Coordinates of C-alpha atoms in Angstrom, one line a residue:
M219 CA -2.8 -13.3 -8.4
M220 CA -6.3 -12.8 -9.1
S221 CA -7.5 -10.3 -11.9
P222 CA -11.0 -9.0 -12.2
A223 CA -11.5 -11.0 -15.4
D224 CA -11.1 -14.3 -13.3
L225 CA -14.4 -13.3 -11.6
D226 CA -16.2 -13.7 -14.7
T227 CA -16.5 -17.4 -14.5
L228 CA -17.7 -17.0 -10.8
V229 CA -20.9 -19.3 -10.3
L230 CA -23.5 -17.0 -8.4
A231 CA -24.7 -18.4 -5.3
P232 CA -28.5 -19.4 -5.0
G233 CA -30.4 -16.4 -3.7
T234 CA -28.0 -13.8 -4.8
K235 CA -30.3 -10.5 -5.4
A236 CA -31.0 -8.9 -8.5
V237 CA -30.0 -12.0 -10.7
P238 CA -32.8 -12.6 -13.4
L239 CA -35.2 -15.3 -12.4
D240 CA -35.3 -17.2 -15.8
G241 CA -32.0 -18.9 -15.2
S242 CA -30.1 -16.9 -17.8
V243 CA -27.5 -15.5 -15.5
R244 CA -25.5 -18.3 -13.9
T245 CA -22.1 -16.9 -13.6
L246 CA -20.8 -13.0 -13.1
G247 CA -19.8 -12.8 -16.7
D248 CA -23.2 -14.0 -17.9
F249 CA -24.5 -10.2 -17.0
S250 CA -22.4 -8.8 -19.8
G251 CA -23.7 -8.3 -23.5
R252 CA -27.1 -10.0 -22.7
G253 CA -29.1 -6.7 -23.4
L254 CA -30.5 -6.9 -20.0
S255 CA -32.6 -3.9 -18.9
L256 CA -33.5 -2.6 -15.4
L257 CA -36.3 -0.4 -16.7
G258 CA -37.4 -3.2 -19.2
G259 CA -38.5 -5.6 -16.3
D260 CA -35.4 -8.1 -16.6
I261 CA -34.1 -7.7 -13.2
P262 CA -36.0 -8.6 -10.0
M263 CA -36.3 -6.0 -7.3
P264 CA -34.6 -4.5 -5.2
A265 CA -31.6 -4.0 -7.2
A266 CA -28.4 -1.9 -6.4
V267 CA -26.8 -0.3 -9.4
L268 CA -23.7 1.8 -10.3
K269 CA -23.7 4.1 -13.0
R270 CA -20.5 3.7 -15.1
A271 CA -20.3 7.3 -16.3
A272 CA -20.5 8.6 -12.8
I273 CA -17.8 6.1 -11.7
D274 CA -15.7 6.9 -14.4
N275 CA -15.8 10.7 -13.5
N276 CA -15.1 10.0 -9.8
L277 CA -12.0 8.0 -10.5
S278 CA -10.6 10.6 -12.9
V279 CA -11.3 14.0 -10.8
M280 CA -10.4 12.7 -7.4
Q281 CA -6.9 11.3 -8.8
A282 CA -6.2 14.6 -10.5
Y283 CA -7.3 16.5 -7.4
V284 CA -4.8 14.4 -5.3
D285 CA -2.1 14.5 -7.9
A286 CA -2.4 18.5 -7.9
A287 CA -2.2 18.6 -4.0
G288 CA 1.2 16.6 -4.1
A289 CA -0.2 13.7 -2.5
R290 CA -0.8 9.8 -3.2
L291 CA -4.0 8.1 -2.9
A292 CA -4.6 4.8 -1.2
P293 CA -8.2 4.3 -1.5
H294 CA -9.9 2.5 1.4
A295 CA -11.2 -0.8 0.1
K296 CA -13.7 -1.4 3.0
T297 CA -16.1 1.0 1.0
T298 CA -16.7 -1.5 -1.8
M299 CA -14.8 -4.6 -1.2
C300 CA -15.0 -5.0 -4.9
P301 CA -12.0 -6.2 -6.8
Q302 CA -13.3 -4.8 -10.2
L303 CA -13.5 -1.2 -8.8
L304 CA -10.3 -1.5 -6.8
A305 CA -8.4 -2.7 -9.9
R306 CA -9.8 0.5 -11.7
Q307 CA -8.7 2.7 -8.8
I308 CA -5.1 1.2 -9.0
Q309 CA -5.1 1.4 -13.1
G310 CA -6.4 5.2 -12.5
G311 CA -3.2 6.0 -10.7
A312 CA -3.8 5.2 -6.9
W313 CA -0.5 4.8 -4.9
G314 CA -2.0 1.8 -3.3
L315 CA -5.0 0.5 -1.3
T316 CA -6.1 0.6 2.2
A317 CA -7.8 -2.1 4.4
A318 CA -9.3 -2.3 7.9
T319 CA -8.6 -5.9 8.5
M320 CA -6.1 -8.7 7.5
T321 CA -8.8 -10.5 5.5
Q322 CA -9.5 -7.4 3.5
L323 CA -5.8 -6.8 3.1
K324 CA -5.2 -10.3 1.9
L325 CA -7.7 -9.8 -0.7
C326 CA -6.4 -6.5 -2.0
H327 CA -2.9 -8.2 -2.2
E328 CA -4.3 -11.0 -4.3
I329 CA -5.4 -8.4 -6.9
G330 CA -2.0 -7.1 -7.1
A331 CA -2.2 -3.7 -5.0
P332 CA 1.4 -2.4 -5.5
R333 CA 1.4 -0.9 -1.8
L334 CA -1.0 -1.6 1.2
I335 CA -1.8 0.1 4.5
L336 CA -3.6 -1.8 7.4
A337 CA -5.3 1.2 8.8
N338 CA -5.7 -0.6 12.1
Q339 CA -3.8 -2.3 14.8
L340 CA -2.2 -5.6 13.7
V341 CA -3.1 -8.0 16.7
G342 CA -3.3 -11.8 16.8
R343 CA -0.7 -14.8 15.8
A344 CA -2.7 -15.6 12.7
E345 CA -2.9 -12.2 11.3
I346 CA 0.8 -11.3 12.0
E347 CA 1.9 -14.5 10.5
C348 CA -0.2 -13.7 7.5
L349 CA 1.5 -10.3 7.1
R350 CA 5.0 -12.0 7.5
D351 CA 4.0 -14.5 4.7
L352 CA 2.7 -11.9 2.2
T353 CA 5.7 -9.7 2.8
T354 CA 8.2 -12.6 2.2
K355 CA 6.7 -13.8 -0.9
A356 CA 6.4 -10.1 -2.2
P357 CA 9.0 -8.0 -0.9
D358 CA 8.5 -5.5 -3.8
R359 CA 5.1 -4.9 -2.5
P360 CA 5.3 -3.0 0.8
V361 CA 2.5 -3.3 3.5
Y362 CA 2.4 -0.7 6.1
V363 CA 0.5 -1.5 9.5
L364 CA -0.4 0.5 12.8
V365 CA 0.8 0.1 16.3
D366 CA 0.1 2.1 19.4
G367 CA 1.6 0.2 22.3
E368 CA 4.4 -1.7 23.5
A369 CA 2.3 -5.1 23.5
G370 CA 1.6 -4.8 19.7
V371 CA 5.0 -3.9 18.7
R372 CA 6.6 -6.9 20.8
A373 CA 4.1 -9.2 19.3
I374 CA 4.9 -8.3 15.8
S375 CA 8.7 -8.5 16.4
E376 CA 8.7 -11.8 18.0
I377 CA 7.0 -13.5 14.9
F378 CA 8.8 -11.5 12.2
A379 CA 12.2 -11.9 14.0
A380 CA 11.8 -15.7 14.3
A381 CA 11.6 -15.9 10.4
P382 CA 15.0 -15.3 8.9
D383 CA 13.7 -15.0 5.3
A384 CA 11.1 -12.3 6.2
P385 CA 11.9 -8.6 5.7
P386 CA 10.9 -6.5 8.6
A387 CA 7.4 -5.5 9.2
R388 CA 6.9 -1.7 8.3
L389 CA 5.1 -0.3 11.1
L390 CA 3.4 3.4 11.3
I391 CA 2.7 4.9 14.8
E392 CA -0.9 5.6 15.1
L393 CA -1.9 9.1 16.7
G394 CA -5.2 9.1 18.3
M395 CA -7.2 11.5 19.9
A396 CA -9.1 11.9 23.3
N397 CA -12.0 9.5 23.4
G398 CA -11.2 8.5 19.9
R399 CA -10.3 5.1 18.7
C400 CA -7.0 3.5 18.6
G401 CA -3.7 5.5 18.9
V402 CA -1.2 6.7 21.2
R403 CA -2.5 9.7 23.1
S404 CA 0.4 12.0 23.0
A405 CA 3.6 12.9 20.8
D406 CA 5.6 11.8 24.0
K407 CA 4.1 8.2 24.0
G408 CA 4.5 8.1 20.2
L409 CA 8.3 9.0 20.5
A410 CA 8.7 6.3 23.4
L411 CA 7.1 3.8 21.0
G412 CA 9.3 4.8 18.1
R413 CA 12.4 4.2 20.3
L414 CA 11.0 0.7 21.1
V415 CA 10.5 -0.1 17.6
H416 CA 14.0 1.1 16.8
A417 CA 15.5 -1.3 19.3
L418 CA 13.7 -4.4 18.6
P419 CA 14.4 -6.9 15.7
G420 CA 12.0 -7.8 13.1
V421 CA 10.3 -4.5 12.6
E422 CA 11.2 -1.1 11.5
L423 CA 9.4 2.4 11.7
H424 CA 8.5 3.8 8.4
G425 CA 6.1 6.7 9.3
V426 CA 3.0 8.1 11.2
E427 CA -0.5 7.6 10.6
G428 CA -3.9 9.4 11.8
Y429 CA -7.4 9.5 11.4
E430 CA -9.3 12.9 11.7
G431 CA -12.6 11.7 10.4
L432 CA -13.9 11.3 13.8
V433 CA -14.5 15.0 14.3
F434 CA -17.8 16.0 12.9
S435 CA -20.6 18.4 14.3
D436 CA -23.1 20.9 13.0
H437 CA -20.2 23.6 13.3
A438 CA -18.2 23.4 10.1
V439 CA -15.5 26.0 11.2
Q440 CA -15.1 24.7 14.6
D441 CA -14.5 21.2 13.2
A442 CA -12.0 22.5 10.7
T443 CA -10.0 24.2 13.4
E444 CA -10.1 21.0 15.5
V445 CA -8.9 18.9 12.6
D446 CA -5.9 21.4 12.0
A447 CA -4.9 21.2 15.6
Y448 CA -5.0 17.4 15.4
L449 CA -2.8 17.5 12.3
D450 CA -0.4 19.9 14.0
G451 CA 0.2 17.1 16.5
L452 CA 0.7 14.5 13.9
I453 CA 3.4 16.5 12.2
G454 CA 5.0 17.2 15.4
L455 CA 5.4 13.6 16.2
H456 CA 6.8 13.1 12.8
H457 CA 9.4 15.6 13.2
A458 CA 10.4 14.4 16.8
L459 CA 10.9 10.9 15.4
R460 CA 12.9 12.2 12.5
A461 CA 15.2 14.3 14.8
E462 CA 16.0 11.1 16.8
G463 CA 16.8 9.3 13.5
L464 CA 14.1 6.6 14.3
Y465 CA 13.0 6.0 10.8
A466 CA 14.3 3.1 8.9
S467 CA 14.6 4.9 5.5
D468 CA 14.5 8.4 4.0
E469 CA 11.1 7.4 2.3
V470 CA 8.8 8.3 5.3
V471 CA 5.0 7.8 5.0
L472 CA 2.6 10.2 6.7
T473 CA -1.0 9.1 6.0
A474 CA -4.4 10.5 7.2
G475 CA -7.3 11.8 5.2
G476 CA -10.7 9.9 5.3
S477 CA -13.6 11.0 3.0
A478 CA -14.3 14.2 5.0
Y479 CA -11.1 16.3 5.4
Y480 CA -8.7 15.2 3.1
D481 CA -8.3 18.7 1.8
L482 CA -7.1 19.9 5.2
V483 CA -4.8 16.8 5.4
A484 CA -3.4 17.5 2.0
R485 CA -2.6 21.0 2.9
A486 CA -1.1 20.6 6.3
L487 CA 0.9 17.6 5.5
A488 CA 2.4 18.6 2.1
G489 CA 3.2 22.1 3.7
E490 CA 4.9 21.0 6.9
A491 CA 6.5 17.8 6.1
P492 CA 8.5 18.1 2.9
G493 CA 9.9 15.1 1.3
A494 CA 7.6 12.6 3.0
V495 CA 5.2 10.6 1.1
I496 CA 1.6 12.1 2.0
V497 CA -1.0 9.4 1.4
L498 CA -4.8 10.2 1.5
R499 CA -6.9 6.9 2.4
S500 CA -10.6 8.3 1.0
G501 CA -12.7 5.7 0.0
C502 CA -16.3 6.8 -0.6
Y503 CA -15.2 9.4 -3.6
V504 CA -15.6 6.3 -5.8
T505 CA -19.6 6.2 -5.6
H506 CA -20.1 9.4 -3.6
D507 CA -23.5 9.8 -2.3
S508 CA -26.6 12.2 -2.0
G509 CA -26.5 12.7 1.8
F510 CA -23.6 12.7 4.1
Y511 CA -20.5 13.0 1.8
R512 CA -22.5 15.4 -0.4
E513 CA -22.8 17.6 2.8
L514 CA -19.0 17.1 3.5
L515 CA -18.1 18.0 -0.2
S516 CA -20.0 21.3 0.3
R517 CA -18.0 22.2 3.4
M518 CA -14.8 21.6 1.1
D519 CA -16.3 24.0 -1.3
A520 CA -16.6 26.6 1.4
R521 CA -13.0 26.0 2.7
E522 CA -11.1 25.5 -0.8
A523 CA -8.0 24.6 1.4
V524 CA -6.1 23.1 -1.6
G525 CA -8.1 24.6 -4.6
A526 CA -11.7 23.6 -5.6
P527 CA -12.5 19.9 -4.4
P528 CA -13.2 17.3 -7.0
R529 CA -16.7 17.4 -8.9
L530 CA -18.2 14.1 -7.6
R531 CA -21.2 12.5 -8.7
P532 CA -23.4 10.1 -6.9
A533 CA -23.1 6.8 -8.7
L534 CA -24.9 4.2 -6.5
E535 CA -28.7 3.8 -6.5
V536 CA -31.1 1.2 -5.1
W537 CA -34.2 0.5 -7.3
T538 CA -37.2 -1.2 -6.3
R539 CA -41.0 -1.3 -6.9
V540 CA -44.1 0.1 -5.3
I541 CA -45.9 -2.9 -4.1
S542 CA -49.0 -1.4 -2.0
R543 CA -50.7 1.8 -1.9
P544 CA -52.6 0.9 1.4
Q545 CA -53.4 4.6 2.4
P546 CA -53.8 7.7 0.2
D547 CA -50.6 9.2 2.0
M548 CA -48.5 6.2 2.0
A549 CA -46.9 3.9 -0.5
I550 CA -44.9 0.6 0.4
V551 CA -41.9 -0.4 -1.6
M552 CA -39.9 -3.7 -1.6
M553 CA -36.8 -2.3 0.0
G554 CA -35.7 -2.3 3.7
K555 CA -32.8 -2.5 6.0
R556 CA -31.3 -5.5 4.4
D557 CA -30.9 -3.6 1.0
V558 CA -29.9 0.1 1.9
S559 CA -28.0 2.2 4.2
F560 CA -29.9 3.6 7.2
D561 CA -27.2 4.6 9.8
I562 CA -26.9 8.1 8.8
H563 CA -29.7 9.1 6.4
L564 CA -32.6 7.3 5.0
P565 CA -32.6 6.9 1.3
T566 CA -34.3 9.5 -0.9
A567 CA -36.4 8.6 -4.0
R568 CA -35.0 10.5 -6.9
R569 CA -36.1 8.6 -10.1
W570 CA -39.5 7.2 -11.3
F571 CA -40.5 4.9 -14.1
R572 CA -43.7 3.5 -15.1
P573 CA -43.7 0.6 -17.6
G574 CA -45.9 1.7 -20.6
L575 CA -45.8 5.1 -19.7
H576 CA -42.1 6.2 -19.7
E577 CA -39.4 5.8 -22.0
Q578 CA -36.8 6.7 -19.6
A579 CA -36.5 7.4 -15.8
Q580 CA -38.0 10.5 -14.6
G581 CA -36.9 12.9 -12.1
V582 CA -39.2 12.9 -8.8
D583 CA -39.4 14.7 -5.6
G584 CA -41.8 14.9 -2.7
I585 CA -41.5 11.4 -1.7
V586 CA -40.2 11.0 1.8
T587 CA -38.9 7.6 3.1
A588 CA -40.6 7.6 6.6
K589 CA -38.9 4.4 7.9
L590 CA -37.6 1.0 7.0
A591 CA -38.4 -2.6 8.0
D592 CA -36.3 -5.5 7.2
Q593 CA -37.8 -6.0 3.6
H594 CA -40.2 -2.9 3.4
G595 CA -39.9 0.7 2.8
F596 CA -42.6 3.0 4.1
L597 CA -43.0 6.1 1.9
T598 CA -45.1 9.3 2.8
I599 CA -46.6 10.9 -0.2
A600 CA -49.0 13.5 -1.2
P601 CA -52.8 12.0 -1.1
D602 CA -53.1 12.9 -4.9
A603 CA -49.8 11.7 -6.1
D604 CA -49.6 9.6 -9.3
L605 CA -47.7 6.7 -7.9
A606 CA -49.1 3.2 -8.6
V607 CA -48.4 -0.2 -7.8
G608 CA -46.0 -1.8 -10.0
D609 CA -43.9 1.6 -10.6
L610 CA -40.3 1.5 -10.3
L611 CA -38.4 3.9 -8.1
G612 CA -34.6 4.7 -7.9
F613 CA -33.2 5.7 -4.4
E614 CA -30.2 7.7 -3.9
I615 CA -28.4 6.7 -0.7
S616 CA -26.2 8.3 2.1
H617 CA -23.2 6.4 3.3
P618 CA -22.1 3.9 0.6
C619 CA -20.1 1.8 2.8
T620 CA -23.3 0.3 4.6
T621 CA -25.1 -0.1 1.4
F622 CA -22.3 -2.1 -0.4
D623 CA -22.1 -4.7 2.4
K624 CA -25.9 -5.7 1.8
W625 CA -25.0 -6.9 -1.7
S626 CA -23.0 -9.8 -3.1
V627 CA -23.4 -8.3 -6.7
L628 CA -24.2 -5.0 -7.9
L629 CA -25.3 -4.1 -11.5
E630 CA -23.2 -1.6 -13.6
V631 CA -25.5 0.3 -15.8
D632 CA -25.4 2.9 -18.5
E633 CA -27.3 6.1 -18.4
A634 CA -30.6 4.2 -19.7
Y635 CA -30.2 1.7 -17.1
G636 CA -29.0 -1.0 -19.5
V637 CA -27.0 -3.6 -17.6
L638 CA -23.2 -3.6 -18.7
G639 CA -21.9 -6.0 -16.3
G640 CA -21.9 -7.4 -12.7
L641 CA -19.7 -6.2 -9.9
K642 CA -18.9 -8.9 -7.2
T643 CA -18.3 -7.8 -3.6
F644 CA -16.4 -9.8 -0.9
F645 CA -17.7 -9.0 2.6

């Protein structure tokens, strides 16, 4: 089993971004206790940083919210794929972790997750055999995987039934939605699939899974109504499966809740499925953002479905330097599509620091990220803006998932941007 401390001796690969260029940092552990300062010029740009105080806040308030709602939390590991952060989520009270692929799930298992959900279809011999081996070696740490059709169920059954020492695979039937991703498209099909699972060796039915986050438009009230209708269908499938005695145990898992509607999920499932283990799978709360998820949190404020939502703070920033002022209304920074998310909103400059002028980062507005190239960001500024070549700019981001995967190492910093340590990702 791997602990976060084991990563301290990890030798950083050549070309790792944001590593001091003087050779003083060779392992992940070398970031700690060196007195390195982002604002002091010790870190080559660009650099992705996480503010420890914001991370600590987000872990605490989200766990408290989920506990108060009568649910459990299995954060989605795909957001960060960072064992150090995932371990903190578990230590903070998470019921387990969620993964999207067996590669991700195996990493989560290796860091000691007490329970795991593969929020995806389990397909492929290598993947099914991996699940079989993990559950055989650690039967006390259950893994739940999704199925939505006969072919998938039979493939899992065949491999597990052929291994007499393996405990049965724990299956959750996924309920999908029209034109959505995976999942059975009706409760009747889900019930038929539950009967098949009940009849086959090597597999057991342990619950129902759904994902409501595909519902999103500019009409918040309409979206919430559509999500509630979808959750009604998920609850109906659960009751039908239970009525026929198709579950393998009394501890039934009902899980949904990405980072957009976990309030509605907690209200619906906890209210209409008493006795079930209600598991929310939100992932992006750990860093929050200043774009997409900030907007979604404001919608939760308006709904107050299960009390006031958690007071999350943006923790993730990407810092870089101004490298050119080629036109009065333009500045170019060394930060592009290889460094920051751009799939939902472009990054927003929030902080400014000029060496020799400032003692701490200053708030800034009026700077617009117009577009990104691979390694450059094009900023639109006022012609008389006081922005010079060499200035540092800190950008808040939208959609943390697609920023994390651009960094093999992120820097954890204090409020003055002193480097506290390095955070390793595995994508």
